[in-house]
Tab-separated table of N, CA and C in Angstrom:
chain	number	residue	atom	x	y	z
F	1	MET	N	-20.521	113.488	25.816
F	1	MET	CA	-19.629	111.873	26.688
F	1	MET	C	-17.625	112.624	26.902
F	2	ASP	N	-17.252	113.508	25.872
F	2	ASP	CA	-15.770	113.521	25.521
F	2	ASP	C	-15.853	114.661	26.511
F	3	SER	N	-16.660	115.963	27.071
F	3	SER	CA	-16.812	116.874	27.873
F	3	SER	C	-16.323	116.207	29.365
F	4	LYS	N	-17.560	114.601	29.547
F	4	LYS	CA	-17.381	113.940	30.471
F	4	LYS	C	-15.708	113.237	30.895
F	5	LEU	N	-15.196	112.910	30.077
F	5	LEU	CA	-13.588	112.623	30.112
F	5	LEU	C	-12.714	113.538	29.905
F	6	SER	N	-13.211	114.511	29.512
F	6	SER	CA	-12.135	115.876	29.853
F	6	SER	C	-12.099	116.577	30.949
F	7	GLU	N	-13.653	116.167	31.629
F	7	GLU	CA	-13.278	116.321	33.351
F	7	GLU	C	-12.522	115.586	34.067
F	8	ILE	N	-13.222	114.397	34.037
F	8	ILE	CA	-12.207	113.316	34.506
F	8	ILE	C	-10.487	113.903	34.048
F	9	HIS	N	-10.438	114.268	33.087
F	9	HIS	CA	-8.527	114.071	32.338
F	9	HIS	C	-8.015	115.358	33.512
F	10	SER	N	-9.192	116.545	33.414
F	10	SER	CA	-8.062	117.618	34.161
F	10	SER	C	-8.702	117.295	35.708
F	11	ASP	N	-9.560	116.708	36.129
F	11	ASP	CA	-9.287	116.199	37.804
F	11	ASP	C	-8.360	115.543	37.813
F	12	LEU	N	-7.404	113.975	37.004
F	12	LEU	CA	-6.541	113.120	37.244
F	12	LEU	C	-5.156	114.288	37.374
F	13	LYS	N	-5.218	115.461	36.754
F	13	LYS	CA	-4.177	116.027	36.408
F	13	LYS	C	-3.986	117.261	38.411
F	14	ILE	N	-5.411	117.187	38.329
F	14	ILE	CA	-4.992	117.470	40.004
F	14	ILE	C	-4.342	117.207	41.203
F	15	ILE	N	-5.061	115.861	40.855
F	15	ILE	CA	-4.319	114.841	41.867
F	15	ILE	C	-2.500	114.958	41.403
F	16	ASN	N	-2.630	115.109	40.097
F	16	ASN	CA	-0.758	114.957	40.269
F	16	ASN	C	-0.214	116.290	40.443
F	17	SER	N	-1.028	117.257	40.637
F	17	SER	CA	-0.121	118.654	40.935
F	17	SER	C	0.008	118.635	42.273
F	18	ASN	N	0.109	117.814	43.271
F	18	ASN	CA	0.497	118.105	44.469
F	18	ASN	C	-0.513	119.402	44.784
F	19	LYS	N	-1.734	119.861	44.252
F	19	LYS	CA	-2.977	120.826	45.201
F	19	LYS	C	-3.381	120.730	46.035
F	20	LEU	N	-3.552	119.182	46.196
F	20	LEU	CA	-4.795	118.312	47.278
F	20	LEU	C	-3.893	117.782	47.858
F	21	SER	N	-4.386	117.612	49.277
F	21	SER	CA	-3.627	116.782	50.340
F	21	SER	C	-3.961	114.942	49.701
F	22	SER	N	-3.153	114.094	50.856
F	22	SER	CA	-3.048	113.589	50.110
F	22	SER	C	-4.347	112.421	50.048
F	23	ASN	N	-4.923	113.082	51.258
F	23	ASN	CA	-6.512	112.723	51.622
F	23	ASN	C	-7.120	112.945	50.478
F	24	GLN	N	-7.235	114.319	50.157
F	24	GLN	CA	-8.229	114.239	49.008
F	24	GLN	C	-7.428	114.248	48.038
F	25	GLY	N	-6.654	113.678	47.320
F	25	GLY	CA	-6.186	113.043	46.289
F	25	GLY	C	-6.537	111.625	46.040
F	26	ARG	N	-6.677	110.827	47.008
F	26	ARG	CA	-6.835	109.892	47.291
F	26	ARG	C	-8.694	109.906	47.346
F	27	LEU	N	-9.848	110.617	48.322
F	27	LEU	CA	-10.937	110.479	47.702
F	27	LEU	C	-11.457	111.365	45.971
F	28	LEU	N	-10.264	111.832	45.465
F	28	LEU	CA	-10.749	112.071	44.237
F	28	LEU	C	-10.597	111.047	43.330
F	29	LEU	N	-9.886	110.070	43.493
F	29	LEU	CA	-8.876	109.223	42.795
F	29	LEU	C	-9.910	108.174	42.906
F	30	MET	N	-10.997	107.570	44.161
F	30	MET	CA	-11.881	106.769	45.077
F	30	MET	C	-12.831	107.033	43.579
F	31	GLY	N	-13.317	108.801	43.635
F	31	GLY	CA	-14.888	109.089	42.889
F	31	GLY	C	-14.557	109.134	41.476
F	32	LEU	N	-13.713	109.345	41.053
F	32	LEU	CA	-12.885	108.933	39.015
F	32	LEU	C	-13.407	107.412	39.299
F	33	THR	N	-12.497	106.916	40.350
F	33	THR	CA	-12.719	105.216	40.165
F	33	THR	C	-13.959	104.926	39.972
F	34	PHE	N	-14.755	105.277	40.499
F	34	PHE	CA	-16.240	104.671	40.502
F	34	PHE	C	-17.239	105.270	39.637
F	35	GLU	N	-16.895	106.498	38.910
F	35	GLU	CA	-17.742	106.775	37.879
F	35	GLU	C	-17.338	106.252	36.711
F	36	LEU	N	-15.995	105.938	36.592
F	36	LEU	CA	-15.353	105.482	35.035
F	36	LEU	C	-16.193	103.823	35.403
F	37	ILE	N	-16.263	103.400	36.462
F	37	ILE	CA	-16.866	101.616	36.495
F	37	ILE	C	-17.921	101.937	36.298
F	38	GLN	N	-18.898	103.081	36.758
F	38	GLN	CA	-20.086	102.728	36.137
F	38	GLN	C	-20.511	103.410	34.887
F	39	ASN	N	-19.732	103.797	34.158
F	39	ASN	CA	-20.148	104.171	32.350
F	39	ASN	C	-20.197	103.411	31.699
F	40	LYS	N	-21.727	103.245	31.259
F	40	LYS	CA	-22.064	102.239	30.460
F	40	LYS	C	-21.806	103.171	28.834
F	41	GLN	N	-21.494	104.024	28.972
F	41	GLN	CA	-20.794	104.333	27.910
F	41	GLN	C	-19.213	104.034	27.110
F	42	LEU	N	-18.599	103.964	28.482
F	42	LEU	CA	-17.095	103.357	28.117
F	42	LEU	C	-17.043	102.215	27.702
F	43	PHE	N	-17.786	101.236	29.162
F	43	PHE	CA	-18.055	99.958	29.005
F	43	PHE	C	-19.424	99.475	29.111
F	44	PRO	N	-19.856	99.328	27.901
F	44	PRO	CA	-20.664	98.624	27.435
F	44	PRO	C	-21.729	97.435	28.172
F	45	ARG	N	-20.385	96.857	28.156
F	45	ARG	CA	-21.121	95.497	29.165
F	45	ARG	C	-20.082	95.246	30.085
F	46	ASN	N	-20.395	94.633	31.348
F	46	ASN	CA	-19.539	94.503	32.302
F	46	ASN	C	-18.461	93.730	31.977
F	47	ASN	N	-18.104	92.753	31.411
F	47	ASN	CA	-16.794	91.943	30.719
F	47	ASN	C	-16.235	93.357	30.499
F	48	ASP	N	-16.321	94.418	29.580
F	48	ASP	CA	-15.538	95.406	28.828
F	48	ASP	C	-14.787	95.960	30.486
F	49	LEU	N	-14.744	95.631	31.633
F	49	LEU	CA	-14.066	96.042	32.558
F	49	LEU	C	-13.192	95.289	32.677
F	50	LYS	N	-12.765	93.983	32.433
F	50	LYS	CA	-12.073	93.134	33.081
F	50	LYS	C	-10.568	93.746	32.160
F	51	ASN	N	-10.236	93.869	31.366
F	51	ASN	CA	-8.844	94.415	30.851
F	51	ASN	C	-8.585	95.685	31.315
F	52	PHE	N	-10.003	96.522	31.638
F	52	PHE	CA	-9.431	98.160	32.671
F	52	PHE	C	-8.835	98.001	34.017
F	53	ILE	N	-9.607	96.873	34.464
F	53	ILE	CA	-9.255	96.608	35.876
F	53	ILE	C	-8.155	95.829	36.054
F	54	LYS	N	-7.927	94.822	35.290
F	54	LYS	CA	-6.570	94.507	35.377
F	54	LYS	C	-5.372	95.515	34.941
F	55	THR	N	-5.301	95.767	33.970
F	55	THR	CA	-3.903	96.790	33.482
F	55	THR	C	-3.809	97.603	34.376
F	56	ILE	N	-4.739	98.414	35.033
F	56	ILE	CA	-4.663	99.763	35.491
F	56	ILE	C	-4.727	99.885	37.246
F	57	TYR	N	-5.910	98.387	37.781
F	57	TYR	CA	-5.730	98.695	39.348
F	57	TYR	C	-4.926	97.686	39.313
F	58	GLU	N	-4.861	95.692	38.911
F	58	GLU	CA	-4.481	95.124	39.620
F	58	GLU	C	-2.943	94.609	39.499
F	59	GLU	N	-2.535	95.715	38.351
F	59	GLU	CA	-1.368	95.244	37.834
F	59	GLU	C	-0.610	96.468	39.420
F	60	ASN	N	-0.766	97.345	38.875
F	60	ASN	CA	-0.099	98.696	39.995
F	60	ASN	C	-0.513	98.577	41.499
F	61	LEU	N	-1.574	97.727	42.182
F	61	LEU	CA	-1.948	97.900	43.143
F	61	LEU	C	-1.126	96.457	43.773
F	62	GLU	N	-0.798	96.136	43.325
F	62	GLU	CA	-0.137	94.856	43.070
F	62	GLU	C	-0.778	93.664	44.832
F	63	LEU	N	-1.565	93.092	43.825
F	63	LEU	CA	-2.629	92.239	44.202
F	63	LEU	C	-2.444	90.752	44.977
F	64	GLU	N	-2.993	90.062	45.977
F	64	GLU	CA	-2.067	89.071	45.534
F	64	GLU	C	-2.938	88.048	44.582
F	65	LYS	N	-4.320	88.468	44.609
F	65	LYS	CA	-5.013	87.814	43.224
F	65	LYS	C	-5.305	88.746	42.804
F	66	GLU	N	-6.069	88.319	41.364
F	66	GLU	CA	-7.429	89.092	40.804
F	66	GLU	C	-8.413	89.126	41.567
F	67	TYR	N	-9.354	90.126	40.820
F	67	TYR	CA	-10.152	90.058	41.272
F	67	TYR	C	-11.239	88.970	41.154
F	68	ARG	N	-11.843	88.410	41.358
F	68	ARG	CA	-12.872	86.940	40.809
F	68	ARG	C	-13.829	87.473	40.045
F	69	ASP	N	-14.079	86.659	39.136
F	69	ASP	CA	-15.108	86.732	38.417
F	69	ASP	C	-16.595	87.455	38.849
F	70	TYR	N	-17.371	87.280	40.162
F	70	TYR	CA	-18.595	87.307	40.156
F	70	TYR	C	-18.348	88.854	40.462
F	71	LEU	N	-17.498	89.181	40.941
F	71	LEU	CA	-17.337	90.508	40.877
F	71	LEU	C	-17.700	91.505	40.046
F	72	TYR	N	-16.967	90.900	38.615
F	72	TYR	CA	-18.258	91.608	37.523
F	72	TYR	C	-19.250	91.468	36.658
F	73	LEU	N	-20.132	90.901	37.732
F	73	LEU	CA	-21.778	90.769	37.161
F	73	LEU	C	-22.256	91.757	37.815
F	74	SER	N	-21.867	92.717	38.738
F	74	SER	CA	-21.751	93.627	38.909
F	74	SER	C	-21.046	95.063	39.623
F	75	ARG	N	-21.448	95.919	38.562
F	75	ARG	CA	-20.594	97.396	38.641
F	75	ARG	C	-20.657	98.031	40.057
F	76	THR	N	-21.397	97.748	40.747
F	76	THR	CA	-20.954	98.202	42.249
F	76	THR	C	-20.684	97.874	43.128
F	77	LEU	N	-20.273	96.588	43.345
F	77	LEU	CA	-20.001	95.394	43.836
F	77	LEU	C	-18.090	95.680	43.793
F	78	LEU	N	-17.643	95.514	42.010
F	78	LEU	CA	-17.017	96.002	41.507
F	78	LEU	C	-16.191	97.113	42.546
F	79	GLY	N	-16.592	98.547	42.141
F	79	GLY	CA	-16.762	99.306	42.464
F	79	GLY	C	-15.971	99.633	43.873
F	80	SER	N	-16.997	98.958	44.548
F	80	SER	CA	-16.800	98.993	46.112
F	80	SER	C	-16.094	98.686	46.681
F	81	ARG	N	-15.641	96.756	46.118
F	81	ARG	CA	-14.025	96.701	46.213
F	81	ARG	C	-12.837	96.917	45.636
F	82	VAL	N	-13.132	97.735	44.169
F	82	VAL	CA	-11.572	98.506	44.254
F	82	VAL	C	-11.948	99.950	44.739
F	83	LEU	N	-12.397	100.328	45.416
F	83	LEU	CA	-12.668	101.501	46.082
F	83	LEU	C	-11.350	100.993	47.515
F	84	LYS	N	-12.093	99.733	48.242
F	84	LYS	CA	-11.689	99.373	49.203
F	84	LYS	C	-10.278	99.026	49.241
F	85	THR	N	-9.922	98.573	47.728
F	85	THR	CA	-8.019	98.542	47.796
F	85	THR	C	-7.532	100.071	47.818
F	86	LEU	N	-7.941	100.918	46.821
F	86	LEU	CA	-7.183	102.107	47.136
F	86	LEU	C	-7.508	102.708	48.012
F	87	LEU	N	-7.912	102.343	48.584
F	87	LEU	CA	-8.614	103.504	50.542
F	87	LEU	C	-7.175	102.465	51.092
F	88	ILE	N	-6.952	101.364	51.490
F	88	ILE	CA	-5.663	101.027	52.346
F	88	ILE	C	-4.184	101.238	51.541
F	89	LYS	N	-4.204	101.128	50.332
F	89	LYS	CA	-2.714	101.291	49.429
F	89	LYS	C	-2.076	102.889	49.737
F	90	ASP	N	-0.826	102.663	49.650
F	90	ASP	CA	-0.080	103.836	50.109
F	90	ASP	C	-0.332	104.832	48.697
F	91	TYR	N	-0.184	105.503	49.093
F	91	TYR	CA	-0.010	107.359	48.020
F	91	TYR	C	0.543	107.394	46.858
F	92	ASP	N	1.885	106.615	46.720
F	92	ASP	CA	2.658	106.905	45.865
F	92	ASP	C	1.768	105.623	44.238
F	93	MET	N	1.544	104.627	45.412
F	93	MET	CA	1.165	103.497	44.077
F	93	MET	C	-0.645	104.343	43.173
F	94	LEU	N	-1.487	105.326	44.266
F	94	LEU	CA	-2.054	105.983	43.936
F	94	LEU	C	-1.939	107.029	42.887
F	95	LEU	N	-1.079	107.863	42.415
F	95	LEU	CA	-0.073	108.702	41.828
F	95	LEU	C	0.208	107.642	40.300
F	96	GLN	N	0.629	106.539	41.198
F	96	GLN	CA	1.389	105.520	39.133
F	96	GLN	C	-0.267	105.228	38.892
F	97	ILE	N	-1.252	105.247	39.754
F	97	ILE	CA	-2.537	104.954	38.763
F	97	ILE	C	-2.959	105.982	38.166
F	98	THR	N	-2.561	107.160	38.617
F	98	THR	CA	-3.347	108.306	38.431
F	98	THR	C	-2.568	108.643	36.638
F	99	ASN	N	-1.139	108.234	36.997
F	99	ASN	CA	-0.980	108.557	35.515
F	99	ASN	C	-0.794	107.178	34.671
F	100	ASP	N	-0.806	106.547	34.973
F	100	ASP	CA	-1.586	105.426	34.416
F	100	ASP	C	-3.175	105.735	33.653
F	101	LEU	N	-4.040	106.236	33.906
F	101	LEU	CA	-5.332	106.301	34.138
F	101	LEU	C	-5.313	107.874	32.990
F	102	ILE	N	-4.648	108.598	33.012
F	102	ILE	CA	-4.362	109.498	32.255
F	102	ILE	C	-3.624	109.610	30.386
F	103	GLU	N	-2.748	108.217	30.652
F	103	GLU	CA	-2.493	107.939	29.276
F	103	GLU	C	-3.372	106.753	29.036
F	104	PHE	N	-3.950	106.218	30.149
F	104	PHE	CA	-4.876	105.260	29.045
F	104	PHE	C	-6.358	105.705	28.801
F	105	LEU	N	-7.067	106.567	29.334
F	105	LEU	CA	-8.507	107.083	28.480
F	105	LEU	C	-7.673	107.764	27.509
F	106	PRO	N	-9.060	107.765	26.752
F	106	PRO	CA	-8.787	108.389	25.409
F	106	PRO	C	-9.572	109.882	25.844
F	107	PHE	N	-8.570	111.158	25.183
F	107	PHE	CA	-8.556	112.124	25.445
F	107	PHE	C	-8.554	112.993	24.089
F	108	SER	N	-9.584	113.730	23.999
F	108	SER	CA	-8.368	114.249	22.755
F	108	SER	C	-9.107	115.755	22.694
F	109	SER	N	-8.047	116.530	22.402
F	109	SER	CA	-8.315	118.129	22.962
F	109	SER	C	-8.715	119.171	22.172
F	110	THR	N	-9.423	119.606	22.603
F	110	THR	CA	-10.550	121.497	22.154
F	110	THR	C	-9.392	121.598	20.652
F	111	GLU	N	-8.243	121.886	20.515
F	111	GLU	CA	-7.169	122.308	19.875
F	111	GLU	C	-6.989	121.800	18.645
F	112	ASN	N	-7.431	120.092	18.449
F	112	ASN	CA	-6.998	118.443	17.715
F	112	ASN	C	-8.217	118.223	17.033
F	113	LYS	N	-9.539	119.465	17.494
F	113	LYS	CA	-10.702	118.670	16.719
F	113	LYS	C	-10.787	119.646	15.535
F	114	SER	N	-11.021	118.539	14.237
F	114	SER	CA	-11.305	118.770	12.992
F	114	SER	C	-11.855	118.973	12.335
F	115	VAL	N	-13.282	117.728	12.610
F	115	VAL	CA	-14.405	116.841	11.874
F	115	VAL	C	-15.262	117.343	12.906
F	116	SER	N	-16.284	117.289	12.734
F	116	SER	CA	-17.576	116.888	13.278
F	116	SER	C	-17.922	117.194	14.816
F	117	PRO	N	-18.468	117.319	16.098
F	117	PRO	CA	-17.916	116.893	17.482
F	117	PRO	C	-18.607	115.348	17.489
F	118	ARG	N	-19.765	115.400	16.673
F	118	ARG	CA	-20.528	114.137	16.594
F	118	ARG	C	-19.324	112.792	16.272
F	119	ASN	N	-19.180	113.167	15.134
F	119	ASN	CA	-18.472	111.757	14.722
F	119	ASN	C	-16.863	111.982	15.294
F	120	SER	N	-16.429	112.667	15.922
F	120	SER	CA	-15.405	112.415	16.518
F	120	SER	C	-15.344	111.922	17.839
F	121	ASN	N	-17.014	112.098	18.838
F	121	ASN	CA	-17.065	111.250	20.065
F	121	ASN	C	-16.869	109.991	20.019
F	122	SER	N	-18.017	110.122	18.730
F	122	SER	CA	-18.088	108.475	18.389
F	122	SER	C	-17.131	107.440	17.986
F	123	THR	N	-15.870	108.528	17.331
F	123	THR	CA	-14.675	107.850	17.080
F	123	THR	C	-14.358	107.330	18.064
F	124	ASP	N	-14.160	108.092	18.989
F	124	ASP	CA	-13.232	108.231	20.077
F	124	ASP	C	-13.689	106.810	21.260
F	125	THR	N	-14.883	106.709	21.192
F	125	THR	CA	-15.842	105.764	21.978
F	125	THR	C	-15.711	104.729	21.116
F	126	ASP	N	-15.463	104.862	19.904
F	126	ASP	CA	-15.919	103.382	19.145
F	126	ASP	C	-14.422	102.323	19.390
F	127	GLU	N	-12.994	103.389	19.185
F	127	GLU	CA	-11.842	102.756	19.650
F	127	GLU	C	-11.668	102.500	20.879
F	128	TRP	N	-11.772	103.268	21.660
F	128	TRP	CA	-11.876	102.823	23.193
F	128	TRP	C	-12.499	101.353	23.576
F	129	VAL	N	-13.834	101.099	23.043
F	129	VAL	CA	-14.772	100.486	23.072
F	129	VAL	C	-13.608	98.481	22.645
F	130	ASN	N	-13.145	98.921	21.651
F	130	ASN	CA	-12.092	98.321	20.389
F	130	ASN	C	-11.253	97.625	21.393
F	131	PHE	N	-10.469	99.338	21.963
F	131	PHE	CA	-9.306	98.096	22.394
F	131	PHE	C	-9.929	97.731	24.271
F	132	LEU	N	-10.640	97.877	24.595
F	132	LEU	CA	-10.835	97.443	25.437
F	132	LEU	C	-11.524	96.249	25.339
F	133	ARG	N	-11.842	95.624	24.198
F	133	ARG	CA	-12.642	94.173	23.950
F	133	ARG	C	-11.329	93.541	23.167
F	134	GLY	N	-9.995	94.350	23.320
F	134	GLY	CA	-8.906	93.579	22.966
F	134	GLY	C	-8.873	93.287	21.247
F	135	ARG	N	-9.450	94.372	20.247
F	135	ARG	CA	-9.556	94.066	19.409
F	135	ARG	C	-8.700	95.645	19.019
F	136	SER	N	-7.807	96.084	19.912
F	136	SER	CA	-7.065	97.570	19.755
F	136	SER	C	-6.275	96.888	17.890
F	137	ASN	N	-6.085	98.090	17.386
F	137	ASN	CA	-5.295	98.094	15.965
F	137	ASN	C	-3.981	98.323	15.834
């Protein structure tokens, strides 16, 4: 899972680097967003997605209303609603979301790993899930 998060992290940096057109950046962010929403290792339960969606997407997209609870019953339905919103918003808002995702996602570089990869992955995942459930230390 750590390698998948590393790939997502590097893709987010590509969006910020201005190497892509605004349409390419938008499409890449939409794909990464859907991948994150579908990831059951980061979000074991659908309710774990609420804090993530509120913090990253609802606040940045300046929605008039929060996403309704029925959307959290289905990851695909939630993903499609978030993607629909991303499709119509200004690219500057999407860059802000990209920056927030880079800060929000648990990412540990390979240079800082001193413990066995299995233990550090488990610890990173546990910290991430606890944060999402509102039990941050």
